Tab-separated table of C-alpha atoms and ligand atoms in Angstrom:
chain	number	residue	atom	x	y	z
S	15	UNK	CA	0.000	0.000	0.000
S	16	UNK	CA	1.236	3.549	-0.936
S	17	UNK	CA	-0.310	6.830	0.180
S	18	UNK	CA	-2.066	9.040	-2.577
S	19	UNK	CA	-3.051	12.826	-2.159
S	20	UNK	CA	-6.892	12.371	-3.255
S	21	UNK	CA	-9.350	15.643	-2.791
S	22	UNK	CA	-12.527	14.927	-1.170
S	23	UNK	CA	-15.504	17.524	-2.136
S	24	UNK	CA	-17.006	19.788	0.487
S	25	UNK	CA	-18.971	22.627	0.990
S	26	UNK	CA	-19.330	24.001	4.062
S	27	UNK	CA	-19.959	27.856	4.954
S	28	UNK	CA	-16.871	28.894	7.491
S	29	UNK	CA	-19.544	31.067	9.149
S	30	UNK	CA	-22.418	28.729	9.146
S	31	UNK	CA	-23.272	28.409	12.903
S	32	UNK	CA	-23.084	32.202	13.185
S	33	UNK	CA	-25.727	32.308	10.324
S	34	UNK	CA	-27.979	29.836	12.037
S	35	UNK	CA	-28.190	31.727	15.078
S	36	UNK	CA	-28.734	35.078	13.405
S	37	UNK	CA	-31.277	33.134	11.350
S	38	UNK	CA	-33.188	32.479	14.412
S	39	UNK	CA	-32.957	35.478	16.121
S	40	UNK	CA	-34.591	37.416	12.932
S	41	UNK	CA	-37.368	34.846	13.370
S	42	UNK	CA	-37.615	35.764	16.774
S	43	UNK	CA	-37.384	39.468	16.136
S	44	UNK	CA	-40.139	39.258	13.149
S	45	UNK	CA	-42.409	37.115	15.461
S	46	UNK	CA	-42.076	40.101	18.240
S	47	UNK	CA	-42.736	42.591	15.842
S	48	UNK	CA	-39.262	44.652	17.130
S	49	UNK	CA	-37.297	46.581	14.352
S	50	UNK	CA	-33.551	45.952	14.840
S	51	UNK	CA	-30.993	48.570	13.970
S	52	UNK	CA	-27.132	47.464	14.671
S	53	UNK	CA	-24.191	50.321	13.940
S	54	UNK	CA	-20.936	49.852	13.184
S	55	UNK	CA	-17.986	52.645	13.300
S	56	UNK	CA	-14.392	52.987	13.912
S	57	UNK	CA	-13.329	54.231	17.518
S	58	UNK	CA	-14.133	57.630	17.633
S	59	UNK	CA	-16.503	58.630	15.392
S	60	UNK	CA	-19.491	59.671	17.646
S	61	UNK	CA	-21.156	56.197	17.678
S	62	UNK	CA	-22.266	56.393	21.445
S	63	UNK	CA	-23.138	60.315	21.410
S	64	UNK	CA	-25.129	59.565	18.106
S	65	UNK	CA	-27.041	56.506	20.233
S	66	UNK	CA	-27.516	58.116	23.226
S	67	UNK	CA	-29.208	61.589	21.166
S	68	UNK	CA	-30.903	58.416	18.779
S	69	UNK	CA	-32.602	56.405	22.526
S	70	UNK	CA	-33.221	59.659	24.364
S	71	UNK	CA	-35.616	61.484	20.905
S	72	UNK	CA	-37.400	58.165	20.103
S	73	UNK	CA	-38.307	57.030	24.020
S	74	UNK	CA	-40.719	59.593	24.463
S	75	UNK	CA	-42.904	57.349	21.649
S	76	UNK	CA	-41.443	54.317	21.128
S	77	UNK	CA	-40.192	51.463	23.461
S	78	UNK	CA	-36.528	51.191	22.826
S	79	UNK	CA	-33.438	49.160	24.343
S	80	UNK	CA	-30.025	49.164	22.956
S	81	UNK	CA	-27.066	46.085	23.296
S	82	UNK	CA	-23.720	47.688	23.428
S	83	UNK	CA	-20.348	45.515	22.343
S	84	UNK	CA	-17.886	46.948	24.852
S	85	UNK	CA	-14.576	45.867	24.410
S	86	UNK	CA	-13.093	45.257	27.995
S	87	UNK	CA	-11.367	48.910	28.332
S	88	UNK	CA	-14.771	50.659	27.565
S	89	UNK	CA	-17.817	51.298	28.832
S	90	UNK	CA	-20.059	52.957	26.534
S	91	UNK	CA	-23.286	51.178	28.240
S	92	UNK	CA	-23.008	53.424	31.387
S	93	UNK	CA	-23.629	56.570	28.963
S	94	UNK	CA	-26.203	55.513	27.271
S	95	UNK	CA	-27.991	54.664	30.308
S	96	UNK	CA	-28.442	58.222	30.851
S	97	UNK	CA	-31.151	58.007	27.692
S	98	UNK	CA	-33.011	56.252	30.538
S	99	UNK	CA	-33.308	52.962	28.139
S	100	UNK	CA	-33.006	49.872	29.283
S	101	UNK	CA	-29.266	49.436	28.062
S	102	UNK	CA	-26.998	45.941	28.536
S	103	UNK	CA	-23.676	45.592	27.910
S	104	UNK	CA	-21.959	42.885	26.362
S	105	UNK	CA	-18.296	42.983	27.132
S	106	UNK	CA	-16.534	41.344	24.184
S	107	UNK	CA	-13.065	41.440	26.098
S	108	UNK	CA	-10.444	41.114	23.409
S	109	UNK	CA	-13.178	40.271	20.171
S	110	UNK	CA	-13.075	42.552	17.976
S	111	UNK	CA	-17.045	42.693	16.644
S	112	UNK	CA	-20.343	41.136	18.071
S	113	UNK	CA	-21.538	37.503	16.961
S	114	UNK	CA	-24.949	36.222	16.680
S	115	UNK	CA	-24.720	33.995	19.635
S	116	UNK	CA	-23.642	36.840	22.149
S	117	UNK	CA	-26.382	38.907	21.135
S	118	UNK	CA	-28.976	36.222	21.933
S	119	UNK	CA	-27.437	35.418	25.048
S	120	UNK	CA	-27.672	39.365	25.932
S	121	UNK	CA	-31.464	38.991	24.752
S	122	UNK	CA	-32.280	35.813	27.153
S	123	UNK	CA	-35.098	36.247	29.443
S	124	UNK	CA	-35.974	40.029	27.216
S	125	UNK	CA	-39.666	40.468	26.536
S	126	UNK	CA	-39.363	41.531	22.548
S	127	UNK	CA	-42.729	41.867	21.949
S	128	UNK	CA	-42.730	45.000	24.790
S	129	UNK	CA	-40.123	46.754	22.276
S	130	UNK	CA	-40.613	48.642	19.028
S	131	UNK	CA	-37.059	49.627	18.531
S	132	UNK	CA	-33.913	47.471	19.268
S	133	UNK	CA	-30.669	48.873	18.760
S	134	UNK	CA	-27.340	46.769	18.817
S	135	UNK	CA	-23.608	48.913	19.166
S	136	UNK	CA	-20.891	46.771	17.484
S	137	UNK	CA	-17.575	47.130	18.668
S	138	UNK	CA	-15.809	50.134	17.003
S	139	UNK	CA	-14.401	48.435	14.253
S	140	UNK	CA	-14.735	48.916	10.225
S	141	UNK	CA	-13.423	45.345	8.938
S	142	UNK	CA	-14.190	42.409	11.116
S	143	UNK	CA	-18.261	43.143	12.097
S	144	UNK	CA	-19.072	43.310	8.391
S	145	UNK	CA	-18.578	39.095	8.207
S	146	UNK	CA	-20.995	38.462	10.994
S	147	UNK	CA	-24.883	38.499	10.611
S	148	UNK	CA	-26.615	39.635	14.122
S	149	UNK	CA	-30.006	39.237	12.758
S	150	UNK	CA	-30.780	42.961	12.468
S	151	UNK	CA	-33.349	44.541	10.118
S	152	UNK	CA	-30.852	47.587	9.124
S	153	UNK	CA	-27.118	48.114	9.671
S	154	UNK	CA	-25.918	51.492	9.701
S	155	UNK	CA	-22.365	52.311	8.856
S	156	UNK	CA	-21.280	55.483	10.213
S	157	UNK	CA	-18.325	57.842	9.867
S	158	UNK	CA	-17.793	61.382	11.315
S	159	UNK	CA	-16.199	64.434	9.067
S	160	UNK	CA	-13.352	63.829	10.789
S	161	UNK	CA	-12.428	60.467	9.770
S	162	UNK	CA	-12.208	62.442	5.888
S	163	UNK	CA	-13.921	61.516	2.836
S	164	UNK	CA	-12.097	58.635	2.233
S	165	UNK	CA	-13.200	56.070	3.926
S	166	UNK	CA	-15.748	54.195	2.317
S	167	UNK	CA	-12.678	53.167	-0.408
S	168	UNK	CA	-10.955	52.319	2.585
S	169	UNK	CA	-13.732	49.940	3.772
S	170	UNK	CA	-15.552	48.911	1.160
S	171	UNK	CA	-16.721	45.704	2.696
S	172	UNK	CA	-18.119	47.179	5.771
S	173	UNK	CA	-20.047	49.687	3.488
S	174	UNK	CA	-21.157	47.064	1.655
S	175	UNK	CA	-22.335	45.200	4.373
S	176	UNK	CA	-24.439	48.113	5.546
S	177	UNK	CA	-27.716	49.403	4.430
S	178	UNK	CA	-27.462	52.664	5.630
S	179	UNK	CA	-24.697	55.456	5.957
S	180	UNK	CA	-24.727	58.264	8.622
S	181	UNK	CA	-22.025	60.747	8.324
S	182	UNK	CA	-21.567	62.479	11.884
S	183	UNK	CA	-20.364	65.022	13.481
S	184	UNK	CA	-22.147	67.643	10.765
S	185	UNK	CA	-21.396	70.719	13.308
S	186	UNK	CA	-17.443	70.328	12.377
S	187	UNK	CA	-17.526	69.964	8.354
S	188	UNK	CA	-16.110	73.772	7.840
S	189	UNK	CA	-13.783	72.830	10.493
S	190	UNK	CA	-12.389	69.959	9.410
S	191	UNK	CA	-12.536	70.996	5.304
S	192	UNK	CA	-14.622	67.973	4.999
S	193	UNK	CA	-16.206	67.652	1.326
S	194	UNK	CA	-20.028	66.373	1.640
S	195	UNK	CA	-20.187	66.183	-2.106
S	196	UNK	CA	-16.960	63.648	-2.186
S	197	UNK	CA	-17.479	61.409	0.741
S	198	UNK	CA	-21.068	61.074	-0.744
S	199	UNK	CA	-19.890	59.922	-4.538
S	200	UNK	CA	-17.374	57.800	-2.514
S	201	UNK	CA	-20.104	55.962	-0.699
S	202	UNK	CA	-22.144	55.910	-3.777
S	203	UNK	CA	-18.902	54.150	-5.331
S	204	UNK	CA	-18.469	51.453	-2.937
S	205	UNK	CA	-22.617	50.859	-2.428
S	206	UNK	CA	-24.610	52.033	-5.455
S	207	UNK	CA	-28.300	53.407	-4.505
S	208	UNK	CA	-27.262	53.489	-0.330
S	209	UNK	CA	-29.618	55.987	1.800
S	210	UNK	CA	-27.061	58.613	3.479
S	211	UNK	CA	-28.111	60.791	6.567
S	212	UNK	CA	-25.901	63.674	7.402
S	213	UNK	CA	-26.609	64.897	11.220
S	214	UNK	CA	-25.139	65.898	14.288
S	215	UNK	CA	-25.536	64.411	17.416
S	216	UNK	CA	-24.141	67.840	19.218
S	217	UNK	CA	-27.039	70.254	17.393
S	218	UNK	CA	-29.306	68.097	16.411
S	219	UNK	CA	-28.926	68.912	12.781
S	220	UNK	CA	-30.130	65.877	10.710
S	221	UNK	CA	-31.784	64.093	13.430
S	222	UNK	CA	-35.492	64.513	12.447
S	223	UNK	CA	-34.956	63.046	8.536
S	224	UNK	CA	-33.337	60.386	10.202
S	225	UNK	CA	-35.456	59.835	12.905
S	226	UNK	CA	-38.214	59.670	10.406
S	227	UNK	CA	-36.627	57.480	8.213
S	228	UNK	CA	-36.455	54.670	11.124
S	229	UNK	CA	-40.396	55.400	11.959
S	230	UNK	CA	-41.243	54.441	8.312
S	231	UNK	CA	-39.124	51.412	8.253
S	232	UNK	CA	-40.684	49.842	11.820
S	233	UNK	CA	-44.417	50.901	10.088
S	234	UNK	CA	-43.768	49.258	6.965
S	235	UNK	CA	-42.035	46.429	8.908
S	236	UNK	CA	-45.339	45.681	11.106
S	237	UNK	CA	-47.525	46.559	7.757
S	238	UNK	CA	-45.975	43.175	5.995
S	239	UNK	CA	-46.507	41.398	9.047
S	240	UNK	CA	-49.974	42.047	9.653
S	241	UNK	CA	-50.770	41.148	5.737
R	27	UNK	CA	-8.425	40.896	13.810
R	28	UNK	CA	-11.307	38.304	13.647
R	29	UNK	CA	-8.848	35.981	11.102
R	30	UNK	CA	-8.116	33.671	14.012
R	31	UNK	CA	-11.341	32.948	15.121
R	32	UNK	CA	-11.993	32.514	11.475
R	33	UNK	CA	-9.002	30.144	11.624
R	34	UNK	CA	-10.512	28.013	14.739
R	35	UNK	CA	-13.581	28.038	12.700
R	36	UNK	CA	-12.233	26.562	9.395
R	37	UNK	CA	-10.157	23.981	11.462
R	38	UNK	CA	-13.136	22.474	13.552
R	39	UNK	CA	-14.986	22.114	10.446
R	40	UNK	CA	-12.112	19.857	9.067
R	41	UNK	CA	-12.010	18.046	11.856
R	42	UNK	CA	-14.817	16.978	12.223
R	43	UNK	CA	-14.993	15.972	8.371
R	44	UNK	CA	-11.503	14.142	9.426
R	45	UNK	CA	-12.736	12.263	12.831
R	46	UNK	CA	-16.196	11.424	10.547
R	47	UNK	CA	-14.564	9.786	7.846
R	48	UNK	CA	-11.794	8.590	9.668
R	49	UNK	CA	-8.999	10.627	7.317
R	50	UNK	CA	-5.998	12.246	8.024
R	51	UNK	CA	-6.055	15.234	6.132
R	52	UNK	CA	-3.037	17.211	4.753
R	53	UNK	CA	-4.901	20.355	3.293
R	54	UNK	CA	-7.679	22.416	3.371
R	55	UNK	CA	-8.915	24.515	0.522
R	56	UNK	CA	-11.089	27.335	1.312
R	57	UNK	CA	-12.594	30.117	-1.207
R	58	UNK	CA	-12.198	33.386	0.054
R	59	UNK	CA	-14.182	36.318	-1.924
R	60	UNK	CA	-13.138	39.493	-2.084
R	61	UNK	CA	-15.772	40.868	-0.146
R	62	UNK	CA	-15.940	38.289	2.272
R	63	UNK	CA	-14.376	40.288	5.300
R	64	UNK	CA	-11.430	38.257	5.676
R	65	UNK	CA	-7.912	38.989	4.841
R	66	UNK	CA	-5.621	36.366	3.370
R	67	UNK	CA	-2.497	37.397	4.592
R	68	UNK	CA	-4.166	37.517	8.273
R	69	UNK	CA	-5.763	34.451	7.865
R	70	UNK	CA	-2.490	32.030	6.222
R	71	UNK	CA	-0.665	33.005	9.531
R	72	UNK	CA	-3.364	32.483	11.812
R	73	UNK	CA	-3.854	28.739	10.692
R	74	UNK	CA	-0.986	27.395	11.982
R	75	UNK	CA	-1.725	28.643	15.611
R	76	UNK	CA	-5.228	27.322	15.308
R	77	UNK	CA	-4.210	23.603	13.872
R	78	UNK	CA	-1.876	23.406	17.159
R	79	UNK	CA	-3.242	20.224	19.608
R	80	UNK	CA	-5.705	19.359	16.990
R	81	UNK	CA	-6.355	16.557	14.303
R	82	UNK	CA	-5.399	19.140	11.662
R	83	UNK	CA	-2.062	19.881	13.052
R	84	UNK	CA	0.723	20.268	10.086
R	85	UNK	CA	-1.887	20.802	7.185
R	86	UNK	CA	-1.867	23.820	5.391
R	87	UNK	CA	-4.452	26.016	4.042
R	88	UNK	CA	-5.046	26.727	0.267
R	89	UNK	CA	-6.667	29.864	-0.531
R	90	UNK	CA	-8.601	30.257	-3.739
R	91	UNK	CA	-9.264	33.904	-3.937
R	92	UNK	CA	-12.676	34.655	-5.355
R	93	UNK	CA	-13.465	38.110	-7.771
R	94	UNK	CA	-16.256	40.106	-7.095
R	95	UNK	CA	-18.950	39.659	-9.626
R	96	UNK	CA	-21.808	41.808	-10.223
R	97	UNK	CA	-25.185	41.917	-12.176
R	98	UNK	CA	-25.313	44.751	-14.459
R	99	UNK	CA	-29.063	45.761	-15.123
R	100	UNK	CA	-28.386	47.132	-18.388
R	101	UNK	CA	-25.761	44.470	-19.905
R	102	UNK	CA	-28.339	41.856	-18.155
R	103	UNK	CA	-25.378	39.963	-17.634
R	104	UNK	CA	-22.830	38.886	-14.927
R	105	UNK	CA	-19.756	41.234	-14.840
R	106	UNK	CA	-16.253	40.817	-12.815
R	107	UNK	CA	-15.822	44.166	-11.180
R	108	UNK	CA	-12.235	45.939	-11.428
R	109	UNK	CA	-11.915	47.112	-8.436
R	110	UNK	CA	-14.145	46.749	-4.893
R	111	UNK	CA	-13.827	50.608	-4.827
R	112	UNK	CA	-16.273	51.259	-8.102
R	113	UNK	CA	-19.343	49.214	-8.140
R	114	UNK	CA	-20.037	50.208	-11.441
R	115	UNK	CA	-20.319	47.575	-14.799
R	116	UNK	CA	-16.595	47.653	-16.555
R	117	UNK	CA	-18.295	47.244	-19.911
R	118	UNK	CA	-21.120	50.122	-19.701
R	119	UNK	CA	-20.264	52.229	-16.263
R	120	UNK	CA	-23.811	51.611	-14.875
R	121	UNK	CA	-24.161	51.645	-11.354
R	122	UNK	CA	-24.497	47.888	-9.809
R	123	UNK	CA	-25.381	46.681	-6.210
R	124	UNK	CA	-26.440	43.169	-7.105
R	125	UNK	CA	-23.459	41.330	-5.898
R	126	UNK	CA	-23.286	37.272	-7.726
R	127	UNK	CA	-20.378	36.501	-6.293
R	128	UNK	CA	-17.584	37.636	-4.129
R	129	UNK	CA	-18.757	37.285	-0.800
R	130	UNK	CA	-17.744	33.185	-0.263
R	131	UNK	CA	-16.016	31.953	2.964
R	132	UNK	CA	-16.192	28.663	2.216
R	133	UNK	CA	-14.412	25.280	2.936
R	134	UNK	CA	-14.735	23.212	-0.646
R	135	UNK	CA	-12.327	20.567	-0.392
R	136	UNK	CA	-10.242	18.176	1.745
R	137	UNK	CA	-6.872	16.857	0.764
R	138	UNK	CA	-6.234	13.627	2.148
R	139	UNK	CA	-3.508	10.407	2.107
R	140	UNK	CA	-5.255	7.743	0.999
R	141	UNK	CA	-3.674	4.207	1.041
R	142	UNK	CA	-4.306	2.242	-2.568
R	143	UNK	CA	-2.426	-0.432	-3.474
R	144	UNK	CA	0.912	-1.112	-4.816
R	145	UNK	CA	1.240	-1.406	-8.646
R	146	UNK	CA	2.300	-4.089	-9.581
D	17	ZN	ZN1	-23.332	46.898	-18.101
């Protein structure tokens, strides 16, 4: 007998069990009727400021809740419990994005069906999140002015991943030189047809078109449910 | 960096496929798109790390990089796009977000040492 190399045929999704779980928890999300918005960012681009401003307009008429990915050096959960939200962290110690199975763990024991709006903060991070289905109903990308105009060529994958882009941090454009018109044909570039909100957090600026735009979305979302 | 757990991910697959059919296996081939999140580089030197202690240890990893392919609306045909930073057809310059291909992370084959018999 002599050893031959032989290939044997397989096809198998790397990210499969991820997928099954986020598969589930959309079922579970679409059976409570709760609209799920995750964000991803880089570090420092107004994420948590743009949540809290996001939790604190919409509670006065909508349910809401919000999962934060912490890594273990932050604690973004303890500000946005000022929106008076119900807020839980998940501490993702050295991970680098959220998976599907931590967020359902978070969700364990949570009464969906009392929630109209569920929010989910990734860990700041523009490559690794955009691999990993949560189960949300809209991803939003965002980037402030400061980050420049660049970087949806940077991060094309993340963009790509994302159904929505919010560029932040509005109030600081003259500031910072930043070019609307550019960073908008850039994201056009890297996602053809993708909704963009510009808005500040700090002045408000922005906030109504998008807070409108989520309304519409959780309406239509509970329209094709109820057909 | 997610491209170890990635790794850990690709080499439990394996192993089970190895411990199920009773195979030692020497490689792994995985397609990797473009748009798939994962970087190669990252990815190559994180396999070795995750194969350590396990039935996989000493294979290596082949990666079959995968182009991003859209559907253009006007052509009404598959395209290969030039680059990920211009999602627009290379033949007419229309605007495409219908992605066909380019996103796989995907374990396709096993390379294995399989014992035949001696010619004679
Ligand atoms: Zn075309």
């Amino acid at each position: 007998m002599r050893p031959e190399p032989r290939l044997i045929e397989v096809r198998k999704n790397v990210l499969k069990q991820n997928d099954v779980v986020a598969r589930a928890l959309r079922d579970r999300f679409r059976a409570a009727g709760v609209f799920v918005v995750s964000l991803v960012s880089s570090p420092g681009s107004g994420k948590t400021a743009f949540l809290e401003k996001t939790l604190t307009l919409l509670r006065p008429n909508y349910r809401v809740a919000a999962l934060v990915g912490d890594l273990a050096t932050e604690n973004d959960a303890l500000r946005l419990a000022r929106s008076q939200a119900p807020v839980k962290q998940i501490t993702t110690g050295t991970l680098c994005h959220l998976e599907a199975a931590m967020v359902q763990n978070a969700l364990e024991g949570w009464a969906l069906n009392q929630l109209d709006f569920l929010f989910i903060e990734n860990v700041g991070n523009l490559v690794c999140p955009s691999s990993y289905d949560l189960g949300e109903d809209l991803r939003l990308v965002l980037i402030s002015v400061t980050e420049g105009e660049d970087k949806p060529l940077k991060y094309p994958t993340i963009f790509n991943s994302a159904d929505v882009a919010i560029v932040t941090k509005v109030d600081l454009a003259a500031v910072v030189e930043f070019s609307w018109e550019t960073a908008y044909n850039n994201i056009q570039a890297v996602r053809p047809g993708m909704p963009v909100f510009q808005l500040s957090a700090k002045t408000g600026e922005g906030l109504k078109e998008y807070l409108e735009f989520l309304a519409t979305r959780l309406t239509e979302l509970r329209q094709s449910a109820a057909v | 960096m997610h491209e170890l757990s990635i790794a850990m991910s690709i080499v439990e697959l394996a192993a089970e496929e190895a411990e199920r059919r009773g195979v030692q296996i020497d490689a792994v081939h995985l397609k990797l798109g473009a748009l798939s999140g994962v970087v190669k580089e990252a990815l190559l030197s994180c396999y070795e790390m995750a194969c350590e202690n396990t039935l996989l240890q000493g294979s290596r990893l082949v990666v079959d990089e995968v182009p991003v392919v859209i559907f253009c609306p006007s052509c009404r045909a598959p395209r290969p796009l030039s680059s990920v930073q211009l999602f627009c057809c290379p033949e007419c310059g229309t605007p495409c977000s219908e992605i066909v291909q380019g996103k796989e992370l995907e374990v396709v084959a096993l390379e294995i040492q399989e014992c035949v018999p001696n010619p004679v």
